[in-house]
Tab-separated table of C-alpha atoms in Angstrom:
chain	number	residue	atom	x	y	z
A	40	UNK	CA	107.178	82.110	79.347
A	41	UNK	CA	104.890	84.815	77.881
A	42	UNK	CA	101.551	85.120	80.198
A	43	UNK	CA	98.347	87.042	79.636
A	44	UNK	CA	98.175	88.499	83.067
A	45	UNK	CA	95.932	91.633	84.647
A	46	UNK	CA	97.416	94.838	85.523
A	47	UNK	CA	96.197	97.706	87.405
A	48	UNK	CA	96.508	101.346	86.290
A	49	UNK	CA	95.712	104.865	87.166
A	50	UNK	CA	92.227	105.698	86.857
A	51	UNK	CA	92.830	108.143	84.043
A	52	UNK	CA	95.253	105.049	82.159
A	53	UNK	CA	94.253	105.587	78.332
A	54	UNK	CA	90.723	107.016	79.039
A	55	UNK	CA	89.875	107.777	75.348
A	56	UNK	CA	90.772	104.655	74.381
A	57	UNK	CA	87.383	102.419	73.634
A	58	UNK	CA	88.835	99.522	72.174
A	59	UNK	CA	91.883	98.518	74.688
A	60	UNK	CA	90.781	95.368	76.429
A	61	UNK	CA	90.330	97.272	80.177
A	62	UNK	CA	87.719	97.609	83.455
A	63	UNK	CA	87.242	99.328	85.834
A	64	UNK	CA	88.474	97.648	89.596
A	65	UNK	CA	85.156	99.102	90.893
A	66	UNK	CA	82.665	100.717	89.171
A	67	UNK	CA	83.861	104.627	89.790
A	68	UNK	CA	85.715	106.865	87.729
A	69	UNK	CA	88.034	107.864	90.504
A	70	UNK	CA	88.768	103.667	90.515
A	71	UNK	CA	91.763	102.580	89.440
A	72	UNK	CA	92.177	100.695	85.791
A	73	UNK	CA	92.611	96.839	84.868
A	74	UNK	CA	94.423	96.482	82.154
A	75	UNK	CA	95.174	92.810	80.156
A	76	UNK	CA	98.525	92.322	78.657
A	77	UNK	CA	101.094	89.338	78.028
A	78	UNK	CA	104.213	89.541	80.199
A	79	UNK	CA	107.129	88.511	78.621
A	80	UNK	CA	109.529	89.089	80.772
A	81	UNK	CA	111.127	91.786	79.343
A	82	UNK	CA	107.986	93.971	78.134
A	83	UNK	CA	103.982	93.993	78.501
A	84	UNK	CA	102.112	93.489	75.383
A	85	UNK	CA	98.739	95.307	75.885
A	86	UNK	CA	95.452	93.729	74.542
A	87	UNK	CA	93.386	95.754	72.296
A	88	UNK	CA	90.425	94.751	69.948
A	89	UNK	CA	90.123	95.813	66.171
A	90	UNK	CA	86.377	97.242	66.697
A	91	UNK	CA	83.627	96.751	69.244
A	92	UNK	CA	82.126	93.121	68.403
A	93	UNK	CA	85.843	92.378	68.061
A	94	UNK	CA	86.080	93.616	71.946
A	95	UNK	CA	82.911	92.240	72.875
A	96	UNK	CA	83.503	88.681	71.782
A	97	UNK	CA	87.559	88.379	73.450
A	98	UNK	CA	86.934	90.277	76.388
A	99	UNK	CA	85.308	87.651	78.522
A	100	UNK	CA	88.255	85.328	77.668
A	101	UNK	CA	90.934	86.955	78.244
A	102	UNK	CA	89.916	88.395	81.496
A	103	UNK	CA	89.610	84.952	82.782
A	104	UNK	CA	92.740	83.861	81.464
A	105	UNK	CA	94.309	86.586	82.860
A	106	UNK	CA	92.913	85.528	86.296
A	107	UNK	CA	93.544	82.605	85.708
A	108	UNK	CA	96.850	83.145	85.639
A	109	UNK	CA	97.363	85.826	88.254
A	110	UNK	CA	96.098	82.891	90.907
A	111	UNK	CA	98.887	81.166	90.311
A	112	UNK	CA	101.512	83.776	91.256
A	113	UNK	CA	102.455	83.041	94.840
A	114	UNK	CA	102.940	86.389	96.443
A	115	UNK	CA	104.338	86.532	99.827
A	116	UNK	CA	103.068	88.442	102.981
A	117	UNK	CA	104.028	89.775	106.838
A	118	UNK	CA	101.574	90.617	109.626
A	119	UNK	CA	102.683	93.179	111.821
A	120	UNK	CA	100.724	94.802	114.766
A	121	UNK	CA	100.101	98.846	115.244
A	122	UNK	CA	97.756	100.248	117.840
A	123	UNK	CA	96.146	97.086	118.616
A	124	UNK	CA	95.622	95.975	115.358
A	125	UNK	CA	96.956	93.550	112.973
A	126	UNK	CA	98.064	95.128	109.053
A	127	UNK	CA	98.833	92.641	106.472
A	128	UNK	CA	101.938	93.805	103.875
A	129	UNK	CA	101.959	91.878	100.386
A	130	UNK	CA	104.849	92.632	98.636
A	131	UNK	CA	108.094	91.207	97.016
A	132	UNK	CA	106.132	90.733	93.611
A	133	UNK	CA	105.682	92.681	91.390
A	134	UNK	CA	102.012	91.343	90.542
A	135	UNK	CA	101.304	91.972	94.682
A	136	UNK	CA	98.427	94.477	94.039
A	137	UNK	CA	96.700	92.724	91.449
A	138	UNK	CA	96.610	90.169	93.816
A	139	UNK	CA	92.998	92.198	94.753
A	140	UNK	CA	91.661	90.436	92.373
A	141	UNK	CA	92.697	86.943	93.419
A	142	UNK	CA	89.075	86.493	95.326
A	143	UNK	CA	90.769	83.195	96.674
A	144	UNK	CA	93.451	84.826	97.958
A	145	UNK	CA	91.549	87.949	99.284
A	146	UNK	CA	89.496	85.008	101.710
A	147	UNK	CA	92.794	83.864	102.438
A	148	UNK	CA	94.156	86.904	104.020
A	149	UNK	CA	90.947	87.882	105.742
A	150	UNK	CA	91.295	84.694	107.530
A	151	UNK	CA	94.841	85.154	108.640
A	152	UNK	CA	93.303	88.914	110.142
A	153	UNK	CA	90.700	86.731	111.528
A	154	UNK	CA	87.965	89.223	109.934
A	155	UNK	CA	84.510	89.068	107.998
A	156	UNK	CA	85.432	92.047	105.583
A	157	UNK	CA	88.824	93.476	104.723
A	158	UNK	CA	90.108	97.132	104.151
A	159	UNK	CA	92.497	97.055	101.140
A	160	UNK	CA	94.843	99.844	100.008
A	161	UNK	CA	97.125	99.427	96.611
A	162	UNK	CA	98.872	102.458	96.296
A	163	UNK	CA	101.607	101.714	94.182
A	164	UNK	CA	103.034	98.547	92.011
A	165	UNK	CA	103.720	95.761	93.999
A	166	UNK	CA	102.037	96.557	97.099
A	167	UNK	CA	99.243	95.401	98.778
A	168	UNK	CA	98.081	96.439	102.198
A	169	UNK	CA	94.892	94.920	104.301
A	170	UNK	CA	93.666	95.454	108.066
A	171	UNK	CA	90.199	94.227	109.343
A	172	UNK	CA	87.517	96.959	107.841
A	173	UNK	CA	86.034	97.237	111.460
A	174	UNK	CA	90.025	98.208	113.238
A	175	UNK	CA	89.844	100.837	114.750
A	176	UNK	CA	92.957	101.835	111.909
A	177	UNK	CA	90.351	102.148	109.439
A	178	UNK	CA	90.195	106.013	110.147
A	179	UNK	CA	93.899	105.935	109.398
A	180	UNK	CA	94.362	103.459	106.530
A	181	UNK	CA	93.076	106.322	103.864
A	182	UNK	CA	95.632	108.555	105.322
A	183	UNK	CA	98.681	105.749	105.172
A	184	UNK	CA	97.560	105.118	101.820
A	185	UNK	CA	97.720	108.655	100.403
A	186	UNK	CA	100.673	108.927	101.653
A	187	UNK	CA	102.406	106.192	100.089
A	188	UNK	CA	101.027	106.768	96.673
A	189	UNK	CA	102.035	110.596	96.625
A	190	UNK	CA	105.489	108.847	97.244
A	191	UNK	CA	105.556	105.949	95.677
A	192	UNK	CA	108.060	103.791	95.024
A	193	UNK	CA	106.562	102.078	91.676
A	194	UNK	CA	103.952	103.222	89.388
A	195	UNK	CA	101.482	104.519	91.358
A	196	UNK	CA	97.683	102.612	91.231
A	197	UNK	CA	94.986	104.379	93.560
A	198	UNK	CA	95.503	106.810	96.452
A	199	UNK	CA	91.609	105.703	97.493
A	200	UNK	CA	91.040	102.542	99.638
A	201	UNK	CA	88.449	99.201	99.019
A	202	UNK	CA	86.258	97.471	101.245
A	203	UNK	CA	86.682	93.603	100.452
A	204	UNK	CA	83.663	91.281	101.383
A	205	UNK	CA	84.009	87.497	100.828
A	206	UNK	CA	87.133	87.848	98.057
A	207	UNK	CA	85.740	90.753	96.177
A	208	UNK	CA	85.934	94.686	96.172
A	209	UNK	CA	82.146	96.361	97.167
A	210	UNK	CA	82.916	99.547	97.839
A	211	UNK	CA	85.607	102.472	97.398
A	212	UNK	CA	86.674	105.001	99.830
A	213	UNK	CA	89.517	106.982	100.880
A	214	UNK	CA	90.761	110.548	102.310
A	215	UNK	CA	88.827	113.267	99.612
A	216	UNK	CA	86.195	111.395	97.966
A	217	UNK	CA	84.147	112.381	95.794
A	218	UNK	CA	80.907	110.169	96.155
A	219	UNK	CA	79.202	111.809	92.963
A	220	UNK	CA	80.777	111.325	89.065
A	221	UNK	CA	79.749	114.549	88.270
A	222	UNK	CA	80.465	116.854	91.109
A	223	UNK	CA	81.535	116.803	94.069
A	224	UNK	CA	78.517	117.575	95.796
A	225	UNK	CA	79.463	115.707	99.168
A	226	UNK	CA	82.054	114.120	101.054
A	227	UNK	CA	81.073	111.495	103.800
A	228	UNK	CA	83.638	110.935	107.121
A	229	UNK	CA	83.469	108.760	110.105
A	230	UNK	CA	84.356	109.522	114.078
A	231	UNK	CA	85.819	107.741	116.657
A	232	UNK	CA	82.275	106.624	117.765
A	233	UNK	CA	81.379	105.311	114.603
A	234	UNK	CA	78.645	108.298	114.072
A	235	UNK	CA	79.247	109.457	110.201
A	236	UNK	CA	78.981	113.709	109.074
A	237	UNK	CA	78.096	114.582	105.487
A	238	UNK	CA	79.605	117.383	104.110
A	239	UNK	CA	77.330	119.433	101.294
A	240	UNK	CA	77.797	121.272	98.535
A	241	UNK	CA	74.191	121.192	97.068
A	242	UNK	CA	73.576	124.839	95.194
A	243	UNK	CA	69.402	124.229	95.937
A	244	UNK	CA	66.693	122.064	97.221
A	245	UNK	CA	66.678	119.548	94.438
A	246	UNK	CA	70.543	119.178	94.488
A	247	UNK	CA	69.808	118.518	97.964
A	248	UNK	CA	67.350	115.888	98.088
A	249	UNK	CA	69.623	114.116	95.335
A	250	UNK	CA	72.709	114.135	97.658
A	251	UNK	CA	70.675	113.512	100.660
A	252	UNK	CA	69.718	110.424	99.092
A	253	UNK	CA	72.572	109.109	97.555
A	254	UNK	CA	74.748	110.171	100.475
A	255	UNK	CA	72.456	108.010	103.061
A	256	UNK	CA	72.783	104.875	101.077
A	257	UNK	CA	76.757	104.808	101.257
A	258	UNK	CA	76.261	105.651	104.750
A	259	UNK	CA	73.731	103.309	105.021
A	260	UNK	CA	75.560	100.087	103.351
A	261	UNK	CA	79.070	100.892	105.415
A	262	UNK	CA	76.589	100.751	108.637
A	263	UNK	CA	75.522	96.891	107.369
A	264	UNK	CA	78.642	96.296	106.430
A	265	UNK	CA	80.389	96.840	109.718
A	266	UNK	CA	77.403	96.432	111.946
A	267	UNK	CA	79.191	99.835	113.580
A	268	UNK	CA	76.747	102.573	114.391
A	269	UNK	CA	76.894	105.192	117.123
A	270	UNK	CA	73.257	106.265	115.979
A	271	UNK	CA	73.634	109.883	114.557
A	272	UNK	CA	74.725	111.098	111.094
A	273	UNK	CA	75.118	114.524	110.461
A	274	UNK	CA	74.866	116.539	107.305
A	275	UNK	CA	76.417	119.865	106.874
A	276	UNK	CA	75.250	122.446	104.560
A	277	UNK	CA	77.457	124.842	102.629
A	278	UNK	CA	76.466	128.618	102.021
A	279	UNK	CA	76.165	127.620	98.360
A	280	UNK	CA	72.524	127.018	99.163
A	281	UNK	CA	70.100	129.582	100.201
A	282	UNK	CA	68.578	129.353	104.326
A	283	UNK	CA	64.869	129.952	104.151
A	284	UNK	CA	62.353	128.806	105.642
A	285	UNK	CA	62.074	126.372	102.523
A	286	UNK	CA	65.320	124.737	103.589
A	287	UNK	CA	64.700	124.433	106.549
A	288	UNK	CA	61.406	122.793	106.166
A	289	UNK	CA	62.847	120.504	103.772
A	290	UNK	CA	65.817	119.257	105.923
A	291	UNK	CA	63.163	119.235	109.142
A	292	UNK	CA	61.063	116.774	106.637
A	293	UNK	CA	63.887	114.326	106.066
A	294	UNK	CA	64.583	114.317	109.965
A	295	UNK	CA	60.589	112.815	110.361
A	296	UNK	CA	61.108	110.495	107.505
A	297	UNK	CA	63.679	108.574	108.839
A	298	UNK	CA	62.576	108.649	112.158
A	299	UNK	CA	59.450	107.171	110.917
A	300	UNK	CA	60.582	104.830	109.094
A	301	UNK	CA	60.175	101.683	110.898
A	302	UNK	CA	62.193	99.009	107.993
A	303	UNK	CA	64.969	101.108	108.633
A	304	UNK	CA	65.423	101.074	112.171
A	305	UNK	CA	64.646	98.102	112.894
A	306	UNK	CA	67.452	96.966	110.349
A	307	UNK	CA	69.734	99.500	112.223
A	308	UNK	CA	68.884	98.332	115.441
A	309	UNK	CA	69.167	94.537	114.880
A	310	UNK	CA	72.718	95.147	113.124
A	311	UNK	CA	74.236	97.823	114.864
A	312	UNK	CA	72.241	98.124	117.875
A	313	UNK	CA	71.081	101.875	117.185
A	314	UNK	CA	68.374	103.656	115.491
A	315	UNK	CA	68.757	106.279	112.983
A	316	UNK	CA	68.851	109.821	113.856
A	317	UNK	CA	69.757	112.807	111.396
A	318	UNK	CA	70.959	115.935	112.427
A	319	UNK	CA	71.061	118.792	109.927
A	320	UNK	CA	73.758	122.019	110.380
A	321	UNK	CA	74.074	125.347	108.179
A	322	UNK	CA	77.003	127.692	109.149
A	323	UNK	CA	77.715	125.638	112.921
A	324	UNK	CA	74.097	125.936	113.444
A	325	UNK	CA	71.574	123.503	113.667
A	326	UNK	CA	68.152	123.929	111.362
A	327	UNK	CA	66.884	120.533	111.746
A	328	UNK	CA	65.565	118.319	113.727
A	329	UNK	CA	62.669	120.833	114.250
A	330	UNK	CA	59.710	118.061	113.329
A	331	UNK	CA	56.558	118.989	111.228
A	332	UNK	CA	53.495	117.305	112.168
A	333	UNK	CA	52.387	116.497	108.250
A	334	UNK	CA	54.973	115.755	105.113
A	335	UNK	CA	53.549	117.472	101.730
A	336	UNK	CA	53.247	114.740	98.688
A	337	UNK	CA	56.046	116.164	97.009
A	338	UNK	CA	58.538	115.513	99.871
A	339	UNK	CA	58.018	111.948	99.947
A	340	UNK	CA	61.204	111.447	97.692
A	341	UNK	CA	63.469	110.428	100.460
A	342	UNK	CA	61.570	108.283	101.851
A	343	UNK	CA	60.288	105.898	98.611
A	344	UNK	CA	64.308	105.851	97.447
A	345	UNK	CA	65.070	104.824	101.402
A	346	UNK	CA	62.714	101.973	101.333
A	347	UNK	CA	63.774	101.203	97.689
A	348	UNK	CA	67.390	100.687	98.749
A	349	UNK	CA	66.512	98.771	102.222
A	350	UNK	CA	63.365	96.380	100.379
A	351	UNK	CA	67.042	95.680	98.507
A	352	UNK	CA	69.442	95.424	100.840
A	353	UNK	CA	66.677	92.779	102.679
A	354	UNK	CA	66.320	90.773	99.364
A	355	UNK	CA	70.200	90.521	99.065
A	356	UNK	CA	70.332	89.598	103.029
A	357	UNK	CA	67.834	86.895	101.967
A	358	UNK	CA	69.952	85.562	98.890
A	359	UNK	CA	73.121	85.388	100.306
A	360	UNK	CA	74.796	81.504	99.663
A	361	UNK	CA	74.886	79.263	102.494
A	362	UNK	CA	72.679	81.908	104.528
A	363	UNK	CA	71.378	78.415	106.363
A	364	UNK	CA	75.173	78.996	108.340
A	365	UNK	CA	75.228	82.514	108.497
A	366	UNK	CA	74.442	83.647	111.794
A	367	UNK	CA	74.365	87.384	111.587
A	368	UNK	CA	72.013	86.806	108.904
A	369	UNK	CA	69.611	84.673	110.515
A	370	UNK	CA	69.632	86.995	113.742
A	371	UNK	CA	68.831	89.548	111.897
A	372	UNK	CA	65.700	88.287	109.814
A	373	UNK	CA	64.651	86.661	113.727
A	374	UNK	CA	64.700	90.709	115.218
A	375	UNK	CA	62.894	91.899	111.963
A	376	UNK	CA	60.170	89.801	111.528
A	377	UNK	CA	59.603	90.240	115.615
A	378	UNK	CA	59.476	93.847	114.941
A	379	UNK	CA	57.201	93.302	112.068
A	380	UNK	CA	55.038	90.725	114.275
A	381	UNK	CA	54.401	93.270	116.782
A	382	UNK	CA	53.394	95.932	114.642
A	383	UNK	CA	51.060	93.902	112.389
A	384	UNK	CA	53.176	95.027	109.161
A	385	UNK	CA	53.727	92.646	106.608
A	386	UNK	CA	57.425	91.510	105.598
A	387	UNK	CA	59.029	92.823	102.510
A	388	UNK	CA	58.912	90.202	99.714
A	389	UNK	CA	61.318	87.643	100.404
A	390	UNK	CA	62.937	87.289	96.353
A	391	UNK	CA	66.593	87.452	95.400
A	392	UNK	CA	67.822	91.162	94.188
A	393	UNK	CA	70.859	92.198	92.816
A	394	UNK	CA	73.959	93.226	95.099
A	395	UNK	CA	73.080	96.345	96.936
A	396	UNK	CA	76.349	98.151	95.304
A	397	UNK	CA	74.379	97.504	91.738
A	398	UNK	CA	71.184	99.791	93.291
A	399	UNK	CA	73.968	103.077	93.422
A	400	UNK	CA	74.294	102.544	89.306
């Protein structure tokens, strides 16, 4: 029986092609592609629309058909154990992977791992692997992944891996990734002690602040996410940018933000039980911390988009569902308005906000 059924694609799967009925699985251009077609068995017949309002108007239907559907294909699965920890294998269908976008079934599995958030790789057609995202195989998932989509034995999807929180993908990671659609002006890894280095490739100041800024947030979020910090994040500069005494300034000024700034660390500490601290390195050396007593006007960047992203990520702590039963929630609101009590600050507005992945667009 001919079904109307999602199917995931390269990232690159008929780019130039505005009116075929397709998303992208996260918001990236390095994420893979969800295309809608009817499976007849034999073939895929691939929805397209005959002009934009034509698109506009269908879309919304036959993506939840399509879902619709895919929920009802029963895809099997195995547990195995490596290293301590527990990997979940979907396979035997051919619709496995798409099964990433079965939110019912993604809850489903993270129960079985016995975890809060999930770790998902889908490098090829009918595969679908998971592990808890706070194993300590999440350093080696990215590699395992890569490696089975540079040999794959379907049509490959996504070499990158996804970081599932209650049934739905909120993040994209994986072994080279580029954090920044436009260049790839940094590349963020984590250690064995859950401490996080930022690799550069700003050209000047302003690239830097930019990159700074956007690379702290990621950092920042995964930290929430996995309430796993070991306190320090480093950020290494490339020789692309100039050393002066500029630079150095600059980096030195970022150091005293964040050490200053009191929302953040007491979010860090009441999640992850460790404060912020930024180290900054140009050629093996270290140029910052090296703390100024005074921060000019004009270097006040950092911290506005900081406090921007956490007054956020509070408001979204705040709006969560059923946050009456969470209990890492409520904790954590307890620590922070103690903090707040004791220094006479007033809480951010308590308001709903959009998702903190939406504040990166």
């Amino acid at each position: 029986m001919d079904k109307l059924i999602p199917i995931l694609k390269t990232s690159d799967y008929r780019k130039d092609d505005k009116l075929f009925f397709k998303e992208y699985l996260f918001e990236s251009k390095i994420s893979p592609v969800i295309a809608y077609g009817t499976d007849s068995g034999r073939m895929v017949t691939y929805e397209s629309a005959s002009d934009e309002n034509d698109l506009n108007l269908k879309f919304p239907k036959i993506k939840e058909e399509a879902i619709s559907n895919l929920k009802l294909i029963d895809v099997s699965y195995q547990i195995t154990d490596a290293e301590g920890t527990k990997i979940l294998f979907a396979e035997g269908n051919e619709y496995a992977s798409e099964k990433i976008l079965d939110k019912d079934f993604m809850i489903k599995i993270a129960e079985e791992l016995n975890c809060g958030g999930l770790m998902v790789g889908i490098p090829f057609k009918g595969l679908l692997i998971a592990i808890d995202s706070n194993s300590p195989m999440r350093l080696k998932l990215p590699v395992i992944v890569k490696q089975y989509f540079d040999n794959p034995q379907q049509d490959r999807i996504s070499d990158k891996v996804f970081l599932v929180q209650n049934g739905e993908v909120v993040a994209i990671g994986g072994e080279d990734l580029p954090q920044n659609d436009n260049l790839n002006n940094f590349v963020i890894s984590e250690n064995k002690k859950q401490n996080y280095s930022v690799e550069l490739n700003s050209k000047n100041i302003e690239e830097l602040t930019k990159d700074v800024n956007t690379s702290f947030q990621q950092v920042l979020a995964m930290i929430m996410q996995r309430k796993l910090f070991g306190g320090e994040i480093t950020y290494k500069l490339s020789s692309s940018i100039v050393l002066n005494q500029a630079l150095k300034d600059k980096c030195n000024s970022y150091v005293q933000q964040i050490e200053k700034n009191e929302l953040l660390q007491s979010i860090s500490k009441a999640l992850a039980a460790s404060e912020v601290k930024l180290k900054f390195f140009y050629n093996d050396k270290q140029i910052a911390p090296e703390l100024k007593e005074k921060i000019s006007s004009n270097e006040k960047d950092f911290t506005n988009v900081s406090n921007n992203y956490l007054d956020k990520e509070f408001n979204r702590i705040l709006g969560i569902p059923n946050a009456r039963t969470n209990i890492d929630a409520l904790t954590t609101m307890s620590v922070l308005r103690k903090e707040y009590e004791k220094r006479g600050i007033k809480m951010p507005n308590e308001r709903k906000s959009k998702k903190w992945w939406e504040f990166w667009k």
